Coordinates of C-alpha atoms in Angstrom, one line a residue:
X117 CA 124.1 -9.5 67.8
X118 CA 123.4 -7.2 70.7
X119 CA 121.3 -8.9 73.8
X120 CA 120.0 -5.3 75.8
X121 CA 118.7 -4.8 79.3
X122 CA 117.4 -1.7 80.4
X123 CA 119.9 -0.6 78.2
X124 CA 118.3 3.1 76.9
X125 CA 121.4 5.2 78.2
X126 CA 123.7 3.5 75.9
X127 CA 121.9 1.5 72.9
X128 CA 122.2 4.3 70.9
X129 CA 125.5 5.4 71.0
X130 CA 126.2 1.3 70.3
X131 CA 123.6 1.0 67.5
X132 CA 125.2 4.1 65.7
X133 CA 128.8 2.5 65.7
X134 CA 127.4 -0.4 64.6
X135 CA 125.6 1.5 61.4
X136 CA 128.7 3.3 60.9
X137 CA 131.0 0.9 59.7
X138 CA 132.9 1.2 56.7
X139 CA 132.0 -2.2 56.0
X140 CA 128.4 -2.8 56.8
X141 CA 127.2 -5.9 58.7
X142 CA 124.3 -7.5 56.5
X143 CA 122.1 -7.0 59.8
X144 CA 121.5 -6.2 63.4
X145 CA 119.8 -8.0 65.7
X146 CA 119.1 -6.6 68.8
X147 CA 117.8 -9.4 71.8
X148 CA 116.1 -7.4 74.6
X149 CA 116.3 -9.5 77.2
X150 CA 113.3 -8.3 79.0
X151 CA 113.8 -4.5 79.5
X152 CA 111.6 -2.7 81.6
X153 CA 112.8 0.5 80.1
X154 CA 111.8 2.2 77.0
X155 CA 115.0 0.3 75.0
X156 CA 112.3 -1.7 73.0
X157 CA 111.5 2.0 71.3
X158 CA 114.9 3.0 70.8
X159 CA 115.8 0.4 69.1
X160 CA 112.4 0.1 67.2
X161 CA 113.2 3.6 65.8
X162 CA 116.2 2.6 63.7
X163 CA 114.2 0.9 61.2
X164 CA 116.5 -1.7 58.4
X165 CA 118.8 -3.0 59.4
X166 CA 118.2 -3.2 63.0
X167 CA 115.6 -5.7 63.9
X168 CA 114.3 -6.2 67.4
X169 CA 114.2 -9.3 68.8
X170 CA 112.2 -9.7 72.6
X171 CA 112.6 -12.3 75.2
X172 CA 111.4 -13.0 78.5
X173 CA 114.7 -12.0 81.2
X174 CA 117.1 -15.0 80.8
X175 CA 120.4 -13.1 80.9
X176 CA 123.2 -12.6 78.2
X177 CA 123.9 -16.1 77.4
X178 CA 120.4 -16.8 76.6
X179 CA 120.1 -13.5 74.7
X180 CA 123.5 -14.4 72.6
X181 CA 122.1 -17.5 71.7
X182 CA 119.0 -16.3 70.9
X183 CA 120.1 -13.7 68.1
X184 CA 123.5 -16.2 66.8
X185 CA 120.8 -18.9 66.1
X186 CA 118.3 -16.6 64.2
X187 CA 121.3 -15.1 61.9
X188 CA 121.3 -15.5 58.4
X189 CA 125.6 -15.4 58.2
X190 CA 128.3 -17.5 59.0
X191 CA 130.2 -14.5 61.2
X192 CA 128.8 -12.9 63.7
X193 CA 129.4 -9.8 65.7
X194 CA 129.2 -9.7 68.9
X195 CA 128.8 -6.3 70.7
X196 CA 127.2 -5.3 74.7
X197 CA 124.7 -2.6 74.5
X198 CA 127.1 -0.3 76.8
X199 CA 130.1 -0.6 74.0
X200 CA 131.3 1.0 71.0
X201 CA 133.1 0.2 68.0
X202 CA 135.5 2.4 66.1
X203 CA 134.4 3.2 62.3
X204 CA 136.3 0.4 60.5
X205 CA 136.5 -2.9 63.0
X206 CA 134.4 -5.0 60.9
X207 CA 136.4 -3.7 57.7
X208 CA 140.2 -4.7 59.8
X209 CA 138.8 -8.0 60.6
X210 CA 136.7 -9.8 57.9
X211 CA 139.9 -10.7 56.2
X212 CA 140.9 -12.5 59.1
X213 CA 138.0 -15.4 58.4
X214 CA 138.5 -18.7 57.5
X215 CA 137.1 -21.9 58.2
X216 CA 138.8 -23.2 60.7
X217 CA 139.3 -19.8 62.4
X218 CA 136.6 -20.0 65.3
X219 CA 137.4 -16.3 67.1
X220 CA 138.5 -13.0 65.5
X221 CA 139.0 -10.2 68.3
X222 CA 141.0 -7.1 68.7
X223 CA 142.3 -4.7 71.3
X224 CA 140.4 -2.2 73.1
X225 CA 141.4 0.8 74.5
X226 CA 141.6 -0.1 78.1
X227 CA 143.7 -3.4 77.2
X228 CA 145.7 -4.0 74.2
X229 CA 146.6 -7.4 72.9
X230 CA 149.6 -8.8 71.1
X231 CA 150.2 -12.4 71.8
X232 CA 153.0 -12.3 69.6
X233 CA 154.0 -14.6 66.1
X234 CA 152.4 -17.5 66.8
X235 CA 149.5 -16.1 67.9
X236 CA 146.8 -17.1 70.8
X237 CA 147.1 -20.7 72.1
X238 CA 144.9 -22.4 74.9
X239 CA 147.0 -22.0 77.8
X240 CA 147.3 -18.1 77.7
X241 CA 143.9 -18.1 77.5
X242 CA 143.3 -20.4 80.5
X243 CA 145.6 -18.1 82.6
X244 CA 144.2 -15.2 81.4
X245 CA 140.4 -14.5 79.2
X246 CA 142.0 -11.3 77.1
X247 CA 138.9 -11.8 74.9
X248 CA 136.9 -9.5 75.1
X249 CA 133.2 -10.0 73.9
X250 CA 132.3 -6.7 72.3
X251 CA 135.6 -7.1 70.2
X252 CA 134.6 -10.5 68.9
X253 CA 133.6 -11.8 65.5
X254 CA 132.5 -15.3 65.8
X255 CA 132.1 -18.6 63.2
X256 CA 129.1 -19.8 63.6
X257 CA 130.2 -23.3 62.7
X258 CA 132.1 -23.3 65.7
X259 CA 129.3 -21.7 67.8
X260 CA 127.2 -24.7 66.6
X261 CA 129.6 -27.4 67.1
X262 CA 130.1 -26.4 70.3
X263 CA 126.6 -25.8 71.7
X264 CA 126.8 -21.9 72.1
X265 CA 127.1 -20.1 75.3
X266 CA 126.1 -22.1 78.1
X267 CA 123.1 -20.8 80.0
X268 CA 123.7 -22.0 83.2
X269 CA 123.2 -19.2 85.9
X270 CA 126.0 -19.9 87.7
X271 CA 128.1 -18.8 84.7
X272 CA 127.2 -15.4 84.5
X273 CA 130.1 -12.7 84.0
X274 CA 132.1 -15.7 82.8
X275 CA 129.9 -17.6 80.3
X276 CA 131.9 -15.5 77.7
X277 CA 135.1 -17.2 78.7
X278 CA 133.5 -20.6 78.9
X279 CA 132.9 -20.6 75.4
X280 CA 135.9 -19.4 74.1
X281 CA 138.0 -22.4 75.8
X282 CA 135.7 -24.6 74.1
X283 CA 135.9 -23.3 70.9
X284 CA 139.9 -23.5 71.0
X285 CA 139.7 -27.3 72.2
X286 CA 137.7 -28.5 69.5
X287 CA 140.7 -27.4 67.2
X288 CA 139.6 -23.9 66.2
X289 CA 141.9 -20.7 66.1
X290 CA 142.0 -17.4 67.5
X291 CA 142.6 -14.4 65.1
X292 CA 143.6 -11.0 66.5
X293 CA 143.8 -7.5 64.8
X294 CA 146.2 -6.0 67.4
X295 CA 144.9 -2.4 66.9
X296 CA 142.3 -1.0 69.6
X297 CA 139.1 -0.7 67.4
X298 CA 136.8 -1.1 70.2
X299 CA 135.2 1.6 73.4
X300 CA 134.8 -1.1 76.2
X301 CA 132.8 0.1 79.2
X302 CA 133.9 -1.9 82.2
X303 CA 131.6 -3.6 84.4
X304 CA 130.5 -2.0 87.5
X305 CA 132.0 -4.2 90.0
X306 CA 132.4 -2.5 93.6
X307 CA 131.0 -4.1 96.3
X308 CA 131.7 -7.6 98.2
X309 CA 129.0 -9.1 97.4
X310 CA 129.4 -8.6 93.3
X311 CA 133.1 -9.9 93.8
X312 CA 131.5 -12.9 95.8
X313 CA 129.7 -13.6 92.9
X314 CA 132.0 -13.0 90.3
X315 CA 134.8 -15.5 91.5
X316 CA 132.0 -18.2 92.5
X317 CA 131.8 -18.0 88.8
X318 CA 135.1 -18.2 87.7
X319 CA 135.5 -21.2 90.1
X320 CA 132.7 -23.2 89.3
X321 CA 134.0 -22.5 85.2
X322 CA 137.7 -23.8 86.1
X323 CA 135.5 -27.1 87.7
X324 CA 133.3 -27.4 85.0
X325 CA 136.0 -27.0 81.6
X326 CA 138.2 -28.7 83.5
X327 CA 136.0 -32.0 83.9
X328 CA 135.0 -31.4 80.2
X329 CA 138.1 -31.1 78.8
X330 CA 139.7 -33.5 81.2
X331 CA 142.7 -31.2 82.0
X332 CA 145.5 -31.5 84.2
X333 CA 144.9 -31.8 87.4
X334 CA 148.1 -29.3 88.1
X335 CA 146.3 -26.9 85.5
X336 CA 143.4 -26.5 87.6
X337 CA 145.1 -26.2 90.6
X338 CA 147.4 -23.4 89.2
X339 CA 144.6 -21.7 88.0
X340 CA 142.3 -21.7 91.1
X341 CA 145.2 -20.6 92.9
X342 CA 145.4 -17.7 90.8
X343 CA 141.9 -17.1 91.6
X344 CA 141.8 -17.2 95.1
X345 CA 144.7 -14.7 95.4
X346 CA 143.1 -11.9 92.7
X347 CA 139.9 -12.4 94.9
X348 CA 142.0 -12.2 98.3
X349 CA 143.6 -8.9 97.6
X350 CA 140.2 -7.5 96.4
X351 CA 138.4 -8.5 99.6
X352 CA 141.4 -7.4 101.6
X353 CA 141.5 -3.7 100.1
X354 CA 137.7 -3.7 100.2
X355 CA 138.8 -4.3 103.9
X356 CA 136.4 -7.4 104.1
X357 CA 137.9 -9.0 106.1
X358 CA 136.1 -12.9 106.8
X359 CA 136.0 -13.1 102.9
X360 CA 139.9 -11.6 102.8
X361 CA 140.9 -14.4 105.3
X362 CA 138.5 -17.1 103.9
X363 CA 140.1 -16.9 100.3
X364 CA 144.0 -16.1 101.5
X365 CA 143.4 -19.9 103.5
X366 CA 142.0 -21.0 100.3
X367 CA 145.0 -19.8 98.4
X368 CA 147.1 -21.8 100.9
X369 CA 145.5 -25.1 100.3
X370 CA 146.5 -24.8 96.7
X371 CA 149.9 -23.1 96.9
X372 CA 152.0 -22.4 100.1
X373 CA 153.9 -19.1 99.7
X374 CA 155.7 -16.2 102.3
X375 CA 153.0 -13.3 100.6
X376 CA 150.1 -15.2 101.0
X377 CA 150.3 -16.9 104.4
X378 CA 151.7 -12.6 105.4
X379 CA 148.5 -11.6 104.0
X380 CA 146.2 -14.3 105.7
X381 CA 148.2 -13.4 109.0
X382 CA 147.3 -10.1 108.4
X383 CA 143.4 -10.7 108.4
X384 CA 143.8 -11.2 111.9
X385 CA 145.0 -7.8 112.7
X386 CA 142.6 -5.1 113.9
X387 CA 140.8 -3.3 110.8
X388 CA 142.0 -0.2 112.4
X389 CA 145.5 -0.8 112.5
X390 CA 145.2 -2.0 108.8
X391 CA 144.0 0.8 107.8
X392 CA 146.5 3.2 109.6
X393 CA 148.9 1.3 107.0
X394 CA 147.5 2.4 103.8
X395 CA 149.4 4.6 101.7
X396 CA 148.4 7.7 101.4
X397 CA 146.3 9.5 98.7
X398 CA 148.2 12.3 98.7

């Protein structure tokens, strides 16, 4: 299942790993989530297997959805539009599937994963999403008895994650094939305003999975606190400053520490100055 948006500069370097597998996936849905590009003729071009699917724009979640529920199989594939797979994914981890089993995934080249003999449990993955979607082959009994990704707009860039925390509390596993089998292109995230959005995202998950799954009340705090700091030190490199300052004093409301109160002291410093401290390039 591949949900596409204006997606012509990289649909066909996906489609064609996809087709190239040594194990073939029985077929290949492709949601275009409301292109206004030509990735409707692309993919239209590949004939069988690949079958076009078209939506009005209701983002990736939607488009997920869309395609999982119209399969025909119990396991499904899930790969972005911008990512590859190498030649024999599908082949490493179809063995791997098993009825209680609710994720198999595997490394990719940027970030390998190894969560040692005993596997993938739900706190690691609460303190850290190493799941990448594009790497994913997914039971669709556990998609179902879930409810699928969650649509909600306010989830977007982390609706991925959402589901996978669900999935693992309603007793399901996580497979892994350690070995990198997938080309993951990372998203383009670079200005202040796209890592505004990202963490309102991730916070308003934490709120929401925690109230689901009625988690500790430490767990959460822990987490957002994790949060706020990754977000800080973006903010403060990107050298915006109010944000910088604005998640450093949310940081200290969860968790008092020497670093963190330095680095919220810090935002009150001239940006000049600040800058006058950064290592150099050379």
């Amino acid at each position: 299942v591949i949900p596409a948006y204006n997606s012509a500069r990289t649909i066909t370097k996906t489609l064609d790993s996809v087709l190239a597998q040594t194990v073939p996936p029985g077929e290949i849905l492709v949601i275009n989530d409301g292109s206004s590009d030509n990735t409707c003729e692309i993919v239209e071009s590949y004939g069988s297997p690949v079958r076009l699917i078209t939506q009005e724009n209701a983002g990736p979640a939607a488009a997920r959805n869309n395609g999982i529920r119209q399969s025909q199989f119990q396991w499904i594939a899930l790969v972005d539009a911008d990512d590859s797979w190498l030649l024999d994914k599908l082949e490493h981890q179809l063995p791997l599937c098993a009825d209680k089993v609710g994720i198999i995934n595997c490394s990719e080249f940027q970030e390998e994963v190894d969560y040692g003999p005993n596997g993938l449990d739900f706190a690691t993955l609460w303190n850290h999403n190493s799941i990448g979607t594009s790497t994913v082959l997914l039971n669709k009994k556990a998609f179902d008895e879930v409810g699928g990704f969650d649509e909600d707009p306010r989830y977007i860039c982390i609706e991925d994650f959402n589901l996978w925390l669900r999935i693992m509390d309603a007793g399901y596993s996580v497979a892994t094939v350690t070995k990198p089998l997938v080309n993951y292109t990372p998203a383009d995230v670079n200005l202040s305003s796209d890592y505004d959005r990202v963490i309102k995202a991730e916070l308003f998950n934490v709120d929401q999975i925690g109230e689901k799954l009625s988690l500790p009340a430490a767990m959460i705090r822990t987490k957002k606190a994790a949060l706020y700091e990754e977000y800080a030190k973006a903010f403060f490199w990107k050298r915006n400053i109010p944000q910088a300052r604005y998640y450093y004093s949310q940081l200290l409301k969860q968790r008092i520490s020497i670093n963190g109160l330095g680095y919220w002291l810090a935002t009150f410093l001239p940006v000049a100055l600040l800058n006058a401290k950064r290592p150099s390039a050379a």
